[in-house]
Short mmCIF file of C-alpha atoms in Angstrom, two decimals:
data_model
loop_
_atom_site.label_atom_id
_atom_site.label_comp_id
_atom_site.label_asym_id
_atom_site.label_seq_id
_atom_site.Cartn_x
_atom_site.Cartn_y
_atom_site.Cartn_z
CA UNK A 1 -23.51 -22.94 0.89
CA UNK A 2 -21.15 -20.57 2.68
CA UNK A 3 -17.39 -20.62 2.13
CA UNK A 4 -15.08 -18.42 4.19
CA UNK A 5 -12.20 -17.30 1.98
CA UNK A 6 -9.38 -14.74 1.90
CA UNK A 7 -7.81 -12.57 -0.77
CA UNK A 8 -9.23 -10.10 -3.26
CA UNK A 9 -12.91 -10.67 -4.09
CA UNK A 10 -12.40 -9.38 -7.65
CA UNK A 11 -10.19 -12.43 -8.26
CA UNK A 12 -13.31 -14.62 -7.86
CA UNK A 13 -16.03 -14.84 -10.50
CA UNK A 14 -19.42 -13.83 -9.13
CA UNK A 15 -22.93 -12.96 -10.26
CA UNK A 16 -23.60 -10.67 -7.29
CA UNK A 17 -21.17 -8.59 -5.24
CA UNK A 18 -21.81 -6.85 -1.92
CA UNK A 19 -20.25 -3.43 -1.43
CA UNK A 20 -20.33 -1.89 2.05
CA UNK A 21 -21.29 1.80 2.00
CA UNK A 22 -22.71 4.71 3.99
CA UNK A 23 -25.89 6.67 3.27
CA UNK A 24 -24.31 9.99 2.27
CA UNK A 25 -22.82 9.04 -1.11
CA UNK A 26 -19.13 8.80 -0.20
CA UNK A 27 -16.97 5.88 -1.35
CA UNK A 28 -13.60 7.11 -0.19
CA UNK A 29 -11.81 4.14 1.36
CA UNK A 30 -11.50 0.37 1.67
CA UNK A 31 -13.79 -1.98 -0.24
CA UNK A 32 -16.10 0.84 -1.37
CA UNK A 33 -13.28 2.75 -3.06
CA UNK A 34 -12.31 -0.34 -5.05
CA UNK A 35 -15.90 -0.66 -6.27
CA UNK A 36 -16.06 3.05 -7.12
CA UNK A 37 -12.91 2.81 -9.24
CA UNK A 38 -14.02 -0.37 -10.99
CA UNK A 39 -17.63 0.69 -11.61
CA UNK A 40 -17.80 4.51 -11.94
CA UNK A 41 -21.31 4.41 -13.44
CA UNK A 42 -22.52 2.46 -10.42
CA UNK A 43 -21.05 5.12 -8.13
CA UNK A 44 -22.99 7.86 -9.95
CA UNK A 45 -26.28 6.02 -9.41
CA UNK A 46 -25.37 5.29 -5.77
CA UNK A 47 -24.72 8.99 -5.12
CA UNK A 48 -28.06 9.86 -6.71
CA UNK A 49 -29.83 7.26 -4.56
CA UNK A 50 -28.27 8.80 -1.45
CA UNK A 51 -29.35 12.29 -2.51
CA UNK A 52 -32.87 11.00 -3.19
CA UNK A 53 -33.01 9.23 0.16
CA UNK A 54 -33.81 5.88 -1.46
CA UNK A 55 -30.86 4.10 0.16
CA UNK A 56 -31.25 3.60 3.89
CA UNK A 57 -30.26 1.19 6.63
CA UNK A 58 -31.92 -2.12 5.77
CA UNK A 59 -32.70 -0.90 2.25
CA UNK A 60 -29.60 -1.30 0.03
CA UNK A 61 -29.09 0.11 -3.44
CA UNK A 62 -29.06 -2.44 -6.29
CA UNK A 63 -27.19 -1.75 -9.53
CA UNK A 64 -26.90 -4.09 -12.50
CA UNK A 65 -24.01 -3.94 -14.95
CA UNK A 66 -25.04 -5.28 -18.36
CA UNK A 67 -22.09 -5.60 -20.71
CA UNK A 68 -23.26 -6.81 -24.11
CA UNK A 69 -19.70 -7.35 -25.36
CA UNK A 70 -18.29 -9.10 -22.27
CA UNK A 71 -20.68 -11.32 -20.36
CA UNK A 72 -18.08 -11.94 -17.66
CA UNK A 73 -18.54 -8.29 -16.63
CA UNK A 74 -22.29 -8.75 -16.11
CA UNK A 75 -22.82 -8.47 -12.38
CA UNK A 76 -25.27 -7.17 -9.78
CA UNK A 77 -23.76 -4.78 -7.23
CA UNK A 78 -25.57 -4.40 -3.92
CA UNK A 79 -24.50 -1.28 -2.05
CA UNK A 80 -25.08 -2.45 1.52
CA UNK A 81 -25.13 0.39 4.10
CA UNK A 82 -23.44 -0.48 7.40
CA UNK A 83 -23.30 3.14 8.66
CA UNK A 84 -25.27 6.36 8.23
CA UNK A 85 -22.32 8.69 7.66
CA UNK A 86 -18.77 7.81 6.68
CA UNK A 87 -17.52 9.58 9.81
CA UNK A 88 -19.52 7.26 12.07
CA UNK A 89 -18.78 3.66 13.05
CA UNK A 90 -20.91 0.82 11.76
CA UNK A 91 -23.63 -0.69 13.95
CA UNK A 92 -24.53 -4.37 14.47
CA UNK A 93 -28.19 -3.41 14.15
CA UNK A 94 -27.53 -1.91 10.70
CA UNK A 95 -25.76 -5.07 9.53
CA UNK A 96 -28.56 -7.30 10.77
CA UNK A 97 -31.27 -5.23 9.07
CA UNK A 98 -29.30 -5.39 5.83
CA UNK A 99 -28.86 -9.15 6.10
CA UNK A 100 -32.59 -9.60 6.61
CA UNK A 101 -33.21 -7.69 3.37
CA UNK A 102 -30.44 -9.59 1.59
CA UNK A 103 -31.77 -12.99 2.62
CA UNK A 104 -35.13 -12.15 1.03
CA UNK A 105 -33.53 -10.66 -2.09
CA UNK A 106 -31.39 -13.74 -2.74
CA UNK A 107 -34.32 -16.17 -2.75
CA UNK A 108 -34.83 -15.20 -6.40
CA UNK A 109 -31.19 -15.86 -7.35
CA UNK A 110 -30.69 -19.53 -6.56
CA UNK A 111 -27.67 -21.23 -8.01
CA UNK A 112 -25.73 -17.97 -8.36
CA UNK A 113 -22.43 -16.94 -6.73
CA UNK A 114 -22.23 -13.96 -4.38
CA UNK A 115 -19.19 -12.31 -2.73
CA UNK A 116 -19.68 -10.84 0.74
CA UNK A 117 -17.03 -8.75 2.55
CA UNK A 118 -16.63 -8.66 6.34
CA UNK A 119 -19.60 -6.32 6.80
CA UNK A 120 -18.65 -3.30 8.91
CA UNK A 121 -15.45 -4.89 10.21
CA UNK A 122 -12.94 -2.69 8.40
CA UNK A 123 -13.25 1.06 8.88
CA UNK A 124 -16.60 0.36 10.57
CA UNK A 125 -14.87 -1.15 13.61
CA UNK A 126 -17.21 -4.10 14.27
CA UNK A 127 -16.08 -7.40 15.81
CA UNK A 128 -15.74 -10.04 13.08
CA UNK A 129 -16.73 -12.88 15.43
CA UNK A 130 -20.12 -11.22 16.00
CA UNK A 131 -20.72 -10.31 12.35
CA UNK A 132 -19.66 -13.77 11.17
CA UNK A 133 -22.42 -15.37 13.26
CA UNK A 134 -24.96 -12.96 11.74
CA UNK A 135 -23.90 -13.87 8.21
CA UNK A 136 -24.19 -17.59 8.98
CA UNK A 137 -27.63 -17.03 10.54
CA UNK A 138 -29.11 -15.23 7.54
CA UNK A 139 -27.25 -16.72 4.57
CA UNK A 140 -26.39 -20.34 5.42
CA UNK A 141 -29.70 -21.69 4.11
CA UNK A 142 -29.57 -19.77 0.83
CA UNK A 143 -29.26 -22.05 -2.21
CA UNK A 144 -26.28 -20.12 -3.57
CA UNK A 145 -22.51 -20.21 -3.50
CA UNK A 146 -21.81 -17.58 -0.83
CA UNK A 147 -18.15 -16.50 -0.68
CA UNK A 148 -17.51 -14.60 2.55
CA UNK A 149 -14.19 -12.74 2.73
CA UNK A 150 -12.69 -12.67 6.19
CA UNK A 151 -11.00 -9.43 7.30
CA UNK A 152 -7.22 -9.38 7.31
CA UNK A 153 -7.14 -9.23 11.09
CA UNK A 154 -8.86 -12.64 11.25
CA UNK A 155 -6.59 -14.43 8.76
CA UNK A 156 -4.66 -17.13 10.60
CA UNK A 157 -2.00 -17.60 7.95
CA UNK A 158 1.06 -16.49 9.93
CA UNK A 159 0.60 -12.74 9.71
CA UNK A 160 3.40 -12.37 12.23
CA UNK A 161 5.78 -14.39 10.07
CA UNK A 162 4.90 -12.31 7.01
CA UNK A 163 5.47 -9.09 8.96
CA UNK A 164 8.81 -10.44 10.15
CA UNK A 165 9.76 -11.17 6.53
CA UNK A 166 8.84 -7.64 5.51
CA UNK A 167 10.96 -6.18 8.31
CA UNK A 168 13.83 -8.52 7.50
CA UNK A 169 13.95 -7.23 3.92
CA UNK A 170 13.38 -3.58 4.95
CA UNK A 171 9.98 -3.50 3.25
CA UNK A 172 7.43 -0.94 4.42
CA UNK A 173 3.70 -1.61 4.32
CA UNK A 174 1.54 1.45 3.61
CA UNK A 175 -2.24 1.53 3.91
CA UNK A 176 -4.46 4.33 2.55
CA UNK A 177 -4.69 5.66 6.12
CA UNK A 178 -0.91 5.67 6.66
CA UNK A 179 0.56 9.13 7.23
CA UNK A 180 3.22 8.60 4.54
CA UNK A 181 0.85 7.07 1.96
CA UNK A 182 1.66 8.77 -1.39
CA UNK A 183 -0.26 12.05 -1.50
CA UNK A 184 -1.09 11.69 -5.21
CA UNK A 185 -2.96 8.42 -4.46
CA UNK A 186 -4.98 9.54 -1.46
CA UNK A 187 -8.65 9.32 -2.35
CA UNK A 188 -7.82 7.56 -5.62
CA UNK A 189 -6.62 4.14 -4.49
CA UNK A 190 -7.71 1.71 -1.82
CA UNK A 191 -4.66 -0.48 -2.33
CA UNK A 192 -2.08 -1.34 0.27
CA UNK A 193 1.43 -0.64 -0.99
CA UNK A 194 4.53 -2.64 -0.17
CA UNK A 195 7.67 -0.66 -0.80
CA UNK A 196 11.41 -1.07 -0.45
CA UNK A 197 13.69 1.89 -1.09
CA UNK A 198 13.40 5.66 -1.12
CA UNK A 199 9.76 6.58 -0.42
CA UNK A 200 10.44 10.24 -1.15
CA UNK A 201 10.61 9.35 -4.85
CA UNK A 202 6.89 8.51 -4.83
CA UNK A 203 5.93 12.15 -4.47
CA UNK A 204 8.15 13.35 -7.33
CA UNK A 205 7.08 13.81 -10.95
CA UNK A 206 6.97 10.25 -12.29
CA UNK A 207 7.61 9.34 -15.91
CA UNK A 208 6.28 5.97 -17.06
CA UNK A 209 7.28 4.17 -20.23
CA UNK A 210 4.68 1.70 -21.53
CA UNK A 211 6.20 -0.87 -23.87
CA UNK A 212 5.15 -4.08 -25.59
CA UNK A 213 6.26 -7.23 -23.81
CA UNK A 214 7.65 -8.45 -27.13
CA UNK A 215 8.43 -5.33 -29.18
CA UNK A 216 9.63 -5.40 -32.77
CA UNK A 217 13.00 -3.94 -33.72
CA UNK A 218 11.49 -0.62 -34.73
CA UNK A 219 9.97 -0.13 -31.30
CA UNK A 220 13.15 -1.21 -29.52
CA UNK A 221 15.22 1.30 -31.47
CA UNK A 222 12.79 4.12 -30.68
CA UNK A 223 12.75 3.30 -26.96
CA UNK A 224 16.51 3.34 -26.56
CA UNK A 225 16.77 6.49 -28.69
CA UNK A 226 14.41 8.14 -26.19
CA UNK A 227 16.43 6.91 -23.24
CA UNK A 228 19.62 8.23 -24.83
CA UNK A 229 18.27 11.74 -24.35
CA UNK A 230 20.02 12.90 -21.17
CA UNK A 231 17.36 15.52 -20.50
CA UNK A 232 14.72 12.80 -20.19
CA UNK A 233 16.70 11.20 -17.38
CA UNK A 234 15.92 14.22 -15.18
CA UNK A 235 12.55 12.59 -14.53
CA UNK A 236 12.01 9.82 -12.00
CA UNK A 237 11.27 6.66 -13.98
CA UNK A 238 8.36 4.41 -12.99
CA UNK A 239 8.70 1.12 -14.85
CA UNK A 240 7.01 -2.25 -15.18
CA UNK A 241 8.74 -5.57 -14.48
CA UNK A 242 6.42 -7.97 -16.23
CA UNK A 243 8.46 -9.00 -19.27
CA UNK A 244 12.03 -9.67 -20.30
CA UNK A 245 12.12 -6.49 -22.37
CA UNK A 246 10.87 -4.32 -19.49
CA UNK A 247 13.76 -5.74 -17.46
CA UNK A 248 16.09 -4.82 -20.36
CA UNK A 249 14.91 -1.21 -19.99
CA UNK A 250 15.54 -1.33 -16.23
CA UNK A 251 19.03 -2.71 -16.89
CA UNK A 252 19.80 0.04 -19.39
CA UNK A 253 18.84 2.80 -16.95
CA UNK A 254 20.74 1.23 -14.07
CA UNK A 255 23.82 0.91 -16.28
CA UNK A 256 23.65 4.72 -16.63
CA UNK A 257 23.24 5.11 -12.83
CA UNK A 258 19.70 6.47 -13.24
CA UNK A 259 17.30 5.85 -10.30
CA UNK A 260 14.17 3.86 -11.11
CA UNK A 261 10.96 2.83 -9.36
CA UNK A 262 9.90 -0.70 -10.32
CA UNK A 263 6.26 -1.79 -10.01
CA UNK A 264 6.11 -5.54 -9.54
CA UNK A 265 3.20 -7.58 -10.97
CA UNK A 266 3.46 -10.00 -8.03
CA UNK A 267 4.37 -10.15 -4.31
CA UNK A 268 7.36 -8.08 -3.28
CA UNK A 269 8.68 -11.08 -1.34
CA UNK A 270 8.84 -13.05 -4.60
CA UNK A 271 11.18 -10.64 -6.40
CA UNK A 272 13.71 -12.47 -8.55
CA UNK A 273 16.65 -10.54 -9.99
CA UNK A 274 17.70 -11.64 -13.45
CA UNK A 275 21.33 -12.81 -13.51
CA UNK A 276 22.56 -10.15 -15.93
CA UNK A 277 21.16 -7.44 -13.60
CA UNK A 278 23.33 -8.36 -10.62
CA UNK A 279 26.27 -6.19 -11.64
CA UNK A 280 23.99 -3.13 -12.00
CA UNK A 281 21.66 -3.76 -9.07
CA UNK A 282 22.16 -0.98 -6.55
CA UNK A 283 19.70 -0.51 -3.68
CA UNK A 284 20.52 3.20 -3.71
CA UNK A 285 19.17 3.48 -7.26
CA UNK A 286 16.16 1.16 -7.02
CA UNK A 287 12.80 1.52 -5.29
CA UNK A 288 10.47 -1.49 -5.48
CA UNK A 289 6.67 -1.26 -5.22
CA UNK A 290 4.02 -3.97 -5.14
CA UNK A 291 0.29 -3.85 -4.43
CA UNK A 292 0.01 -7.66 -4.30
CA UNK A 293 -0.42 -9.39 -0.95
CA UNK A 294 3.00 -10.54 0.37
CA UNK A 295 1.88 -14.18 0.56
CA UNK A 296 0.28 -14.28 -2.90
CA UNK A 297 1.57 -16.11 -5.96
CA UNK A 298 1.70 -14.66 -9.46
CA UNK A 299 -1.68 -14.41 -11.16
CA UNK A 300 -2.96 -12.54 -14.18
CA UNK A 301 -5.25 -10.38 -12.07
CA UNK A 302 -2.36 -8.95 -10.05
CA UNK A 303 -0.45 -8.32 -13.27
CA UNK A 304 -3.36 -6.28 -14.65
CA UNK A 305 -3.78 -4.41 -11.36
CA UNK A 306 -0.10 -3.53 -11.40
CA UNK A 307 -0.42 -1.98 -14.86
CA UNK A 308 -3.54 -0.03 -13.87
CA UNK A 309 -1.78 1.16 -10.73
CA UNK A 310 1.09 2.51 -12.83
CA UNK A 311 -1.38 4.28 -15.13
CA UNK A 312 -2.92 5.98 -12.12
CA UNK A 313 0.32 6.75 -10.29
CA UNK A 314 2.30 8.25 -13.20
CA UNK A 315 2.38 11.96 -13.98
CA UNK A 316 3.60 11.45 -17.55
CA UNK A 317 2.86 8.45 -19.79
CA UNK A 318 4.76 7.62 -22.97
CA UNK A 319 3.30 4.81 -25.09
CA UNK A 320 5.79 3.26 -27.49
CA UNK A 321 3.54 0.50 -28.87
CA UNK A 322 3.92 -0.27 -32.54
CA UNK A 323 1.11 -2.83 -32.20
CA UNK A 324 -1.77 -1.98 -29.86
CA UNK A 325 -2.98 -5.47 -28.90
CA UNK A 326 -1.73 -5.17 -25.31
CA UNK A 327 -2.76 -1.66 -24.35
CA UNK A 328 -5.99 -1.05 -26.26
CA UNK A 329 -8.05 -3.05 -23.75
CA UNK A 330 -7.12 -0.47 -21.07
CA UNK A 331 -8.46 2.52 -23.00
CA UNK A 332 -11.06 3.37 -20.36
CA UNK A 333 -8.49 3.27 -17.54
CA UNK A 334 -6.11 5.49 -19.50
CA UNK A 335 -8.77 8.10 -20.25
CA UNK A 336 -9.94 8.25 -16.62
CA UNK A 337 -6.54 9.30 -15.30
CA UNK A 338 -5.62 12.96 -15.28
CA UNK A 339 -2.00 12.81 -16.45
CA UNK A 340 0.06 13.89 -19.46
CA UNK A 341 -0.10 11.33 -22.28
CA UNK A 342 2.25 10.99 -25.24
CA UNK A 343 2.77 8.39 -27.96
CA UNK A 344 5.40 7.56 -30.54
CA UNK A 345 3.88 8.29 -33.94
CA UNK A 346 4.61 5.39 -36.32
CA UNK A 347 2.22 6.81 -38.95
CA UNK A 348 -0.14 3.85 -38.67
CA UNK A 349 -3.78 3.20 -37.80
CA UNK A 350 -2.80 3.30 -34.12
CA UNK A 351 -3.09 7.09 -34.26
CA UNK A 352 -6.89 6.72 -34.04
CA UNK A 353 -6.56 5.02 -30.65
CA UNK A 354 -4.16 7.65 -29.37
CA UNK A 355 -6.49 10.42 -30.48
CA UNK A 356 -9.27 8.78 -28.48
CA UNK A 357 -7.18 8.84 -25.28
CA UNK A 358 -6.10 12.44 -25.99
CA UNK A 359 -2.41 11.64 -26.22
CA UNK A 360 0.07 14.00 -27.89
CA UNK A 361 2.18 12.55 -30.69
CA UNK A 362 5.95 12.40 -30.64
CA UNK A 363 7.50 12.53 -34.10
CA UNK A 364 11.07 12.63 -35.43
CA UNK A 365 13.43 15.50 -34.92
CA UNK A 366 14.35 16.81 -38.39
CA UNK A 367 18.03 17.14 -37.55
CA UNK A 368 18.80 14.10 -35.37
CA UNK A 369 16.14 11.79 -36.87
CA UNK A 370 15.44 10.66 -33.31
CA UNK A 371 12.18 11.12 -31.33
CA UNK A 372 11.48 14.80 -30.71
CA UNK A 373 10.85 14.88 -26.95
CA UNK A 374 10.56 18.66 -26.64
CA UNK A 375 6.91 18.56 -25.49
CA UNK A 376 7.76 16.10 -22.73
CA UNK A 377 10.93 17.88 -21.62
CA UNK A 378 8.95 21.08 -21.09
CA UNK A 379 7.28 19.32 -18.18
CA UNK A 380 10.49 18.89 -16.18
#
């Protein structure tokens, strides 16, 4: 059964996922870049298959992710070539040959769920109306749950109204191909960015504070002791907005007239300003970023993506966690990013985790008894 849906395919559980690719081993944009970032081991095998010549038009590359510890991560990725070279457009003939192969492959996977993007209709330039008919022709009789994701250009849900709302609130929409897309994210992120405020701040050295959503008193004291250091405020702060305490940190910085960039874990059009922030809220001090679709509602997946985005976008990370329950699950994402990492040393077992992510410890200054931020301040 085929269902035509919209949104992010990673928000849907699936046994098999289709990834549109070329035959030269480059996953540099769009859907393919998202797959590359999420499954780096898959990308290595895909590149090897391209070098070996085993992936061709009508002959996709199949990769299976077997996660013994998390069965939900077990998935088959099918790298489906819609073009020969990334520089070239896709061809209807290429899509049809791939669909013929896919139809045969899926006969052995009855009862499963598969996600299928709009094959070749993004950077490939194909007409969705034509490709949609091909998908129906080859996959409609398959005894599977086939989730086909329509391209944004075909979504009928008042795109014009959404764009009008963005303009009304002075919100800019940046795609990875936009000229003013943040340079530090080019080639690293396939996400659209919705931003309100000073875009020039995005290309500055960004300092990100990672805090527990419900920190104990010890952690709170350490955080505000750090923020009391006037030298630290020479950085541009990139902060989360996912918990009451994170908003407390935003409030504290705004009260000191320090500019901040806030990464929202939900749609930028759904921003709600806490009452006690009104007196400090100054559009000249605040830049808002979201990677969630403007018409989406809050969901846990977007919240996680927002945190990962901040990990990738920051130049300097400072982890203040006294308890590691929240952040430890993102160890792989932290290690993958090439940025400066620091942690507050509470002299606990958490030091083993921080050693594994190659973070530098921040201890107490002997004279002030406050966090010694010298190593971080050298990066100004």
